[in-house]
Amino acid sequence: MKNKLMAISATAAVSALMLAGCAAPAAEEGSGELVFDVPDVPMLEELGEPEGQVDIIAWSGFVEPAWADTFTEETGCVVNRRVAGTSDEMVQLMRTGDYDLVSASGDASLRLIVGGDVAPINRDLIPNFGDDIVPGMQGQIYDTINGNVYGVPIGRGANILQYNSEVVTETPTSWDIVWEADSPYAGQITAYDAPIYIADAAVYLMYHQPELGIQNPYALDETQLEAAVDLLKQQNGIVAEYWADPVAQITSFVGGTTVAGTSWEILRKLAADDRMQGTLPQEGSTGWADAWMISSQSDAPNCAYLWMDYTSSAEVNGAIAMNFGMAPANGAFCELNDEAAAHCEEFNALNEDYFENVWYWTTPIEQCIDGRTDVKCTSFQDWTNAWATIKG
């Protein structure tokens, strides 16, 4: 077990809020901005001597020898990698105190911040976290709280509508083929298997049932959550498979079990099957944006900061993005060569108009992040409870 860099007190009130999924922020009077009740975790003020190693939890493809070995040669920090398969696993592992860094998605970030599991980032110590980081990955609510930055952007992507072009012969313009009970592809639909998928239903309802008043798919009051759950239960009747494992999702599509459903852009490429096509329908979609976050208990903060800076350079950030299959955070990568430019074009790296229609995963919390103050929104725990009822 790592020696703790600092101790964080846990009052009964904070514990109760954490059990609800995430602590509720309060609105600062007269500011119009959300202010979160989060632990006061100190930020590293200056770099010291590297500690010799850094322990990282990451998605598969984010920490590879091709760049990790070079980092070790340059800094003396040996990289110890632990691959995680889900955001829940990342949160659980970070709370052990055994790791220095995590490549967190937005459905984990707020949980880590409010739990006191991660520390604010000192951007002055990360020169590569500069003007070349695309604007759409800065200042987002999933990792920028009370004016403090908690995440160093890595990359982003949309959850697209994937379809088998031999069966779905015209490019879909709407998500209706995966949500409506009378879909011509009923019984051949695939859906993402996680509570955060409730937001996908909310995105669809925002467009087709505006009377529900949904302004942000991660800010659902009880009535709005009930409507989303009802839609998901309806979809359950036409779903062939739910997926969390990308390999299983590809196998299902290639084998013909499923012909349409939510997917990641990279899965089409991994499948190497021309029948698998993808589109961003008129309703928009959910998506994800990943960022490095440093543990509040890190015993190697200097190596951790060196890693965040190293991987934020155009070359290394681009290598990670190409390896994983996503839009890089450092837009300068797109100008390095023709291969980089082609990758950025394919994944809409510099196309902010495209990502304006993408709602990045954000942990649901009781404070409505759409700005409403007259109701209480549902928490991540509420969503987890609801998800358990959807598949029957």
Short mmCIF file of C-alpha atoms in Angstrom, two decimals, residues 24-388:
data_model
loop_
_atom_site.label_atom_id
_atom_site.label_comp_id
_atom_site.label_asym_id
_atom_site.label_seq_id
_atom_site.Cartn_x
_atom_site.Cartn_y
_atom_site.Cartn_z
CA ALA A 24 -24.24 17.73 -4.62
CA PRO A 25 -22.84 21.12 -5.60
CA ALA A 26 -24.41 24.35 -4.52
CA ALA A 27 -25.09 27.38 -6.65
CA GLU A 28 -23.00 30.36 -5.67
CA GLU A 29 -25.45 33.17 -5.03
CA GLY A 30 -25.59 35.62 -7.89
CA SER A 31 -22.93 33.84 -9.94
CA GLY A 32 -25.07 31.56 -12.07
CA GLU A 33 -22.34 28.94 -11.74
CA LEU A 34 -22.30 25.59 -10.00
CA VAL A 35 -20.03 25.33 -7.00
CA PHE A 36 -19.33 21.82 -5.78
CA ASP A 37 -18.83 20.74 -2.21
CA VAL A 38 -15.60 18.81 -2.69
CA PRO A 39 -12.69 17.93 -0.37
CA ASP A 40 -9.94 20.52 -0.16
CA VAL A 41 -7.12 18.56 -1.79
CA PRO A 42 -3.82 20.44 -2.22
CA MET A 43 -2.27 20.94 -5.64
CA LEU A 44 1.41 20.23 -6.30
CA GLU A 45 3.21 23.58 -6.32
CA GLU A 46 6.54 22.62 -7.88
CA LEU A 47 8.32 19.62 -9.30
CA GLY A 48 10.94 17.74 -7.34
CA GLU A 49 13.17 14.79 -8.10
CA PRO A 50 11.53 11.90 -9.99
CA GLU A 51 10.68 8.98 -7.70
CA GLY A 52 11.78 6.25 -10.12
CA GLN A 53 8.41 4.76 -11.05
CA VAL A 54 4.79 5.63 -11.68
CA ASP A 55 1.75 3.35 -11.37
CA ILE A 56 -0.99 3.99 -13.95
CA ILE A 57 -4.50 2.66 -14.46
CA ALA A 58 -5.45 3.05 -18.10
CA TRP A 59 -7.68 1.92 -20.88
CA SER A 60 -6.13 -0.68 -23.17
CA GLY A 61 -3.95 1.06 -25.74
CA PHE A 62 -3.18 4.17 -23.68
CA VAL A 63 0.13 3.02 -22.17
CA GLU A 64 2.27 1.04 -24.59
CA PRO A 65 6.02 0.23 -24.65
CA ALA A 66 6.44 2.25 -27.86
CA TRP A 67 6.26 5.47 -25.84
CA ALA A 68 6.50 4.28 -22.23
CA ASP A 69 10.04 2.99 -22.73
CA THR A 70 11.14 6.30 -24.22
CA PHE A 71 9.59 8.11 -21.27
CA THR A 72 11.58 5.93 -18.87
CA GLU A 73 14.80 6.66 -20.74
CA GLU A 74 14.14 10.41 -20.59
CA THR A 75 12.98 10.66 -16.98
CA GLY A 76 14.13 7.57 -15.12
CA CYS A 77 10.50 6.83 -14.20
CA VAL A 78 9.56 3.21 -14.85
CA VAL A 79 5.94 2.88 -15.97
CA ASN A 80 3.83 0.21 -14.28
CA ARG A 81 0.55 -0.24 -16.14
CA ARG A 82 -2.75 -1.74 -14.95
CA VAL A 83 -5.36 -2.07 -17.71
CA ALA A 84 -8.96 -1.54 -16.60
CA GLY A 85 -12.05 -2.52 -18.54
CA THR A 86 -14.68 -0.20 -17.06
CA SER A 87 -14.97 3.16 -15.36
CA ASP A 88 -16.32 1.48 -12.23
CA GLU A 89 -13.17 -0.64 -12.04
CA MET A 90 -11.01 2.47 -12.40
CA VAL A 91 -12.82 4.21 -9.54
CA GLN A 92 -12.46 1.18 -7.29
CA LEU A 93 -8.76 0.81 -8.07
CA MET A 94 -8.02 4.50 -7.55
CA ARG A 95 -9.67 4.37 -4.14
CA THR A 96 -7.14 1.74 -2.99
CA GLY A 97 -4.43 4.42 -3.02
CA ASP A 98 -2.12 2.07 -4.92
CA TYR A 99 -1.98 4.08 -8.15
CA ASP A 100 -0.66 7.49 -9.18
CA LEU A 101 -2.63 8.18 -12.36
CA VAL A 102 -5.78 7.11 -14.17
CA SER A 103 -7.10 7.73 -17.68
CA ALA A 104 -10.60 8.60 -16.50
CA SER A 105 -13.70 9.06 -18.61
CA GLY A 106 -16.39 11.54 -17.65
CA ASP A 107 -18.56 8.90 -16.00
CA ALA A 108 -15.78 8.37 -13.44
CA SER A 109 -14.27 11.84 -13.09
CA LEU A 110 -16.76 13.52 -10.78
CA ARG A 111 -16.88 10.48 -8.53
CA LEU A 112 -13.12 10.66 -8.12
CA ILE A 113 -13.12 14.43 -7.55
CA VAL A 114 -15.88 14.41 -4.97
CA GLY A 115 -14.44 11.38 -3.23
CA GLY A 116 -11.17 13.24 -2.71
CA ASP A 117 -9.45 10.54 -4.74
CA VAL A 118 -7.77 12.93 -7.19
CA ALA A 119 -5.99 16.26 -6.83
CA PRO A 120 -6.27 19.49 -8.81
CA ILE A 121 -3.79 19.86 -11.67
CA ASN A 122 -1.13 22.57 -11.73
CA ARG A 123 -1.08 23.47 -15.41
CA ASP A 124 2.12 25.48 -14.97
CA LEU A 125 3.93 22.19 -14.40
CA ILE A 126 2.61 20.74 -17.69
CA PRO A 127 3.96 22.92 -20.51
CA ASN A 128 2.40 20.70 -23.18
CA PHE A 129 -1.05 21.38 -21.69
CA GLY A 130 -1.17 24.60 -23.65
CA ASP A 131 -2.85 26.40 -26.52
CA ASP A 132 -2.81 23.35 -28.79
CA ILE A 133 -5.24 21.40 -26.61
CA VAL A 134 -8.53 21.58 -28.51
CA PRO A 135 -11.01 23.99 -26.89
CA GLY A 136 -13.78 21.40 -26.71
CA MET A 137 -11.74 19.38 -24.22
CA GLN A 138 -11.05 22.21 -21.80
CA GLY A 139 -13.23 23.55 -19.01
CA GLN A 140 -15.80 20.75 -19.16
CA ILE A 141 -17.87 20.07 -16.05
CA TYR A 142 -16.71 16.45 -15.84
CA ASP A 143 -13.19 17.47 -14.85
CA THR A 144 -13.11 21.23 -14.15
CA ILE A 145 -14.71 22.07 -10.82
CA ASN A 146 -14.87 25.35 -8.87
CA GLY A 147 -12.28 26.84 -11.21
CA ASN A 148 -9.84 23.97 -10.59
CA VAL A 149 -8.67 21.70 -13.39
CA TYR A 150 -8.55 18.02 -12.41
CA GLY A 151 -7.91 16.42 -15.79
CA VAL A 152 -5.28 16.61 -18.52
CA PRO A 153 -7.12 15.83 -21.80
CA ILE A 154 -6.13 12.73 -23.76
CA GLY A 155 -8.79 12.21 -26.43
CA ARG A 156 -12.49 12.04 -27.22
CA GLY A 157 -15.03 10.27 -29.35
CA ALA A 158 -18.73 9.98 -30.11
CA ASN A 159 -20.96 7.00 -29.45
CA ILE A 160 -22.16 6.54 -33.00
CA LEU A 161 -24.98 4.59 -34.60
CA GLN A 162 -23.31 1.58 -36.17
CA TYR A 163 -25.15 -0.42 -38.82
CA ASN A 164 -24.67 -3.31 -41.24
CA SER A 165 -24.93 -1.71 -44.67
CA GLU A 166 -25.99 -4.98 -46.31
CA VAL A 167 -29.09 -5.06 -44.11
CA VAL A 168 -29.62 -1.36 -43.35
CA THR A 169 -29.16 -0.28 -46.95
CA GLU A 170 -29.71 3.46 -46.47
CA THR A 171 -27.66 5.57 -44.03
CA PRO A 172 -29.92 6.13 -41.00
CA THR A 173 -30.68 9.75 -40.18
CA SER A 174 -32.28 8.97 -36.81
CA TRP A 175 -31.72 6.75 -33.80
CA ASP A 176 -35.36 5.61 -34.15
CA ILE A 177 -34.29 2.29 -35.68
CA VAL A 178 -32.76 1.26 -32.36
CA TRP A 179 -35.34 2.76 -30.00
CA GLU A 180 -38.81 2.31 -31.49
CA ALA A 181 -40.71 -0.96 -30.95
CA ASP A 182 -41.72 -1.13 -34.64
CA SER A 183 -38.12 -0.94 -35.87
CA PRO A 184 -37.63 -3.05 -39.01
CA TYR A 185 -34.54 -4.43 -37.27
CA ALA A 186 -36.28 -5.53 -34.08
CA GLY A 187 -34.48 -8.48 -32.54
CA GLN A 188 -31.19 -7.46 -34.16
CA ILE A 189 -30.34 -4.39 -32.07
CA THR A 190 -27.29 -4.01 -29.81
CA ALA A 191 -27.10 -1.64 -26.84
CA TYR A 192 -24.39 -0.57 -24.42
CA ASP A 193 -24.53 -2.37 -21.08
CA ALA A 194 -24.02 0.28 -18.40
CA PRO A 195 -26.10 2.72 -16.34
CA ILE A 196 -24.58 5.65 -18.25
CA TYR A 197 -26.48 4.38 -21.32
CA ILE A 198 -29.58 5.94 -19.77
CA ALA A 199 -28.20 9.22 -21.14
CA ASP A 200 -28.54 7.84 -24.69
CA ALA A 201 -32.27 7.42 -24.10
CA ALA A 202 -32.37 10.96 -22.72
CA VAL A 203 -30.68 12.34 -25.85
CA TYR A 204 -33.35 10.69 -27.99
CA LEU A 205 -36.13 12.04 -25.77
CA MET A 206 -34.66 15.57 -25.84
CA TYR A 207 -35.24 15.62 -29.58
CA HIS A 208 -38.53 13.74 -29.88
CA GLN A 209 -40.30 14.67 -26.64
CA PRO A 210 -39.26 18.27 -25.89
CA GLU A 211 -42.23 18.62 -23.54
CA LEU A 212 -40.22 16.58 -21.00
CA GLY A 213 -37.94 19.60 -20.62
CA ILE A 214 -34.65 17.67 -20.76
CA GLN A 215 -31.84 20.17 -21.35
CA ASN A 216 -28.91 17.94 -20.47
CA PRO A 217 -29.04 14.13 -20.66
CA TYR A 218 -27.06 13.84 -17.41
CA ALA A 219 -29.42 16.15 -15.50
CA LEU A 220 -32.64 14.17 -15.13
CA ASP A 221 -35.21 14.75 -12.46
CA GLU A 222 -37.34 11.80 -11.32
CA THR A 223 -39.98 12.29 -14.02
CA GLN A 224 -37.38 12.57 -16.77
CA LEU A 225 -35.49 9.54 -15.50
CA GLU A 226 -38.72 7.55 -15.47
CA ALA A 227 -39.35 8.50 -19.11
CA ALA A 228 -35.84 7.41 -20.08
CA VAL A 229 -36.24 4.12 -18.24
CA ASP A 230 -39.57 3.49 -19.96
CA LEU A 231 -37.90 4.02 -23.34
CA LEU A 232 -35.07 1.66 -22.38
CA LYS A 233 -37.55 -1.00 -21.30
CA GLN A 234 -39.28 -0.61 -24.65
CA GLN A 235 -35.94 -1.00 -26.39
CA ASN A 236 -35.22 -4.11 -24.36
CA GLY A 237 -37.95 -5.85 -26.34
CA ILE A 238 -36.01 -5.43 -29.61
CA VAL A 239 -32.45 -5.86 -28.30
CA ALA A 240 -30.56 -9.01 -29.28
CA GLU A 241 -27.48 -8.30 -27.16
CA TYR A 242 -26.14 -5.79 -24.67
CA TRP A 243 -22.42 -5.23 -24.83
CA ALA A 244 -19.64 -3.95 -22.61
CA ASP A 245 -16.81 -5.91 -24.20
CA PRO A 246 -15.84 -4.35 -27.56
CA VAL A 247 -14.65 -7.70 -28.91
CA ALA A 248 -18.03 -9.25 -28.19
CA GLN A 249 -19.74 -6.33 -29.92
CA ILE A 250 -17.63 -6.79 -33.05
CA THR A 251 -18.25 -10.54 -33.03
CA SER A 252 -22.00 -9.97 -32.78
CA PHE A 253 -22.01 -7.61 -35.76
CA VAL A 254 -19.69 -9.65 -37.96
CA GLY A 255 -21.63 -12.82 -37.18
CA GLY A 256 -24.95 -11.22 -38.09
CA THR A 257 -26.58 -11.48 -34.66
CA THR A 258 -26.95 -7.70 -34.57
CA VAL A 259 -27.23 -5.21 -37.42
CA ALA A 260 -27.65 -1.82 -35.70
CA GLY A 261 -26.87 -0.15 -32.40
CA THR A 262 -24.60 2.12 -30.41
CA SER A 263 -20.87 1.74 -30.92
CA TRP A 264 -17.49 3.44 -30.82
CA GLU A 265 -15.87 4.76 -33.98
CA ILE A 266 -12.81 2.55 -33.59
CA LEU A 267 -14.81 -0.68 -33.56
CA ARG A 268 -15.63 -0.36 -37.25
CA LYS A 269 -11.93 -0.21 -38.05
CA LEU A 270 -11.05 -3.08 -35.75
CA ALA A 271 -13.69 -5.27 -37.34
CA ALA A 272 -12.10 -4.79 -40.78
CA ASP A 273 -15.52 -5.44 -42.29
CA ASP A 274 -16.78 -3.04 -44.96
CA ARG A 275 -20.38 -3.83 -44.01
CA MET A 276 -19.96 -2.08 -40.67
CA GLN A 277 -20.69 1.60 -41.15
CA GLY A 278 -21.36 4.40 -38.69
CA THR A 279 -23.14 7.75 -38.52
CA LEU A 280 -24.04 10.52 -36.09
CA PRO A 281 -27.84 10.88 -36.43
CA GLN A 282 -29.86 14.08 -36.25
CA GLU A 283 -30.56 13.75 -32.53
CA GLY A 284 -26.85 13.84 -31.67
CA SER A 285 -25.32 11.31 -29.32
CA THR A 286 -23.48 10.70 -26.12
CA GLY A 287 -19.72 10.43 -26.19
CA TRP A 288 -16.64 10.26 -24.03
CA ALA A 289 -13.61 12.37 -23.27
CA ASP A 290 -10.71 10.88 -21.36
CA ALA A 291 -8.22 12.72 -19.18
CA TRP A 292 -5.26 11.90 -16.97
CA MET A 293 -6.07 12.45 -13.30
CA ILE A 294 -3.54 12.28 -10.47
CA SER A 295 -4.26 10.47 -7.24
CA SER A 296 -4.51 12.56 -4.08
CA GLN A 297 -2.55 9.74 -2.43
CA SER A 298 0.20 9.50 -5.04
CA ASP A 299 3.66 8.77 -3.69
CA ALA A 300 5.17 9.58 -7.12
CA PRO A 301 3.66 12.96 -8.03
CA ASN A 302 6.78 14.10 -9.87
CA CYS A 303 6.84 11.09 -12.18
CA ALA A 304 3.08 11.47 -12.60
CA TYR A 305 3.41 15.08 -13.73
CA LEU A 306 6.27 14.19 -16.05
CA TRP A 307 4.08 11.50 -17.62
CA MET A 308 1.13 13.87 -18.08
CA ASP A 309 3.39 16.40 -19.79
CA TYR A 310 5.13 13.79 -21.95
CA THR A 311 1.86 12.29 -23.17
CA SER A 312 0.37 15.73 -23.86
CA SER A 313 2.94 16.46 -26.57
CA ALA A 314 1.60 16.41 -30.10
CA GLU A 315 3.65 13.35 -31.06
CA VAL A 316 2.82 11.14 -28.08
CA ASN A 317 -0.77 12.26 -27.66
CA GLY A 318 -1.29 11.56 -31.35
CA ALA A 319 0.31 8.13 -31.03
CA ILE A 320 -2.10 7.26 -28.22
CA ALA A 321 -5.05 8.56 -30.23
CA MET A 322 -4.09 6.54 -33.30
CA ASN A 323 -3.44 3.42 -31.25
CA PHE A 324 -6.79 3.61 -29.44
CA GLY A 325 -8.85 5.07 -32.27
CA MET A 326 -10.05 8.49 -31.12
CA ALA A 327 -9.67 12.20 -31.71
CA PRO A 328 -6.45 13.47 -30.07
CA ALA A 329 -6.58 16.26 -27.50
CA ASN A 330 -3.53 18.02 -28.92
CA GLY A 331 -4.65 19.58 -32.17
CA ALA A 332 -1.05 20.23 -33.27
CA PHE A 333 -0.75 16.51 -33.99
CA CYS A 334 -3.04 16.98 -36.97
CA GLU A 335 -0.42 19.10 -38.70
CA LEU A 336 2.56 16.76 -38.24
CA ASN A 337 2.18 14.73 -41.45
CA ASP A 338 -0.34 13.33 -43.92
CA GLU A 339 -1.07 10.25 -41.80
CA ALA A 340 -1.84 12.41 -38.79
CA ALA A 341 -4.03 14.71 -40.87
CA ALA A 342 -5.98 11.75 -42.24
CA HIS A 343 -6.54 10.37 -38.73
CA CYS A 344 -7.76 13.72 -37.47
CA GLU A 345 -10.13 14.02 -40.42
CA GLU A 346 -11.55 10.54 -39.81
CA PHE A 347 -12.19 11.21 -36.12
CA ASN A 348 -13.28 14.86 -36.46
CA ALA A 349 -10.46 15.99 -34.17
CA LEU A 350 -10.68 19.67 -35.05
CA ASN A 351 -14.37 19.73 -35.96
CA GLU A 352 -16.01 21.42 -32.98
CA ASP A 353 -19.30 21.63 -34.90
CA TYR A 354 -19.38 17.83 -34.92
CA PHE A 355 -18.72 17.58 -31.19
CA GLU A 356 -21.32 20.25 -30.39
CA ASN A 357 -23.83 17.46 -31.00
CA VAL A 358 -22.04 15.08 -28.64
CA TRP A 359 -22.83 14.98 -24.91
CA TYR A 360 -19.69 13.76 -23.13
CA TRP A 361 -20.24 11.24 -20.35
CA THR A 362 -20.71 13.06 -17.05
CA THR A 363 -21.54 11.53 -13.68
CA PRO A 364 -25.21 12.22 -12.83
CA ILE A 365 -25.52 14.15 -9.57
CA GLU A 366 -28.33 15.44 -7.39
CA GLN A 367 -27.62 19.07 -8.27
CA CYS A 368 -29.03 19.67 -11.73
CA ILE A 369 -26.07 20.60 -13.91
CA ASP A 370 -28.45 22.18 -16.42
CA GLY A 371 -28.88 25.05 -13.94
CA ARG A 372 -32.28 24.17 -12.49
CA THR A 373 -32.63 24.89 -8.79
CA ASP A 374 -36.31 24.14 -8.24
CA VAL A 375 -35.92 20.36 -8.44
CA LYS A 376 -33.44 17.70 -7.35
CA CYS A 377 -31.89 15.65 -10.10
CA THR A 378 -31.18 11.94 -9.93
CA SER A 379 -27.76 10.63 -8.93
CA PHE A 380 -25.48 7.98 -10.36
CA GLN A 381 -26.75 5.60 -7.72
CA ASP A 382 -30.32 6.28 -8.88
CA TRP A 383 -29.24 5.45 -12.41
CA THR A 384 -27.51 2.28 -11.26
CA ASN A 385 -30.65 1.19 -9.44
CA ALA A 386 -32.77 1.99 -12.48
CA TRP A 387 -30.49 0.12 -14.84
CA ALA A 388 -30.97 -3.04 -12.80
#
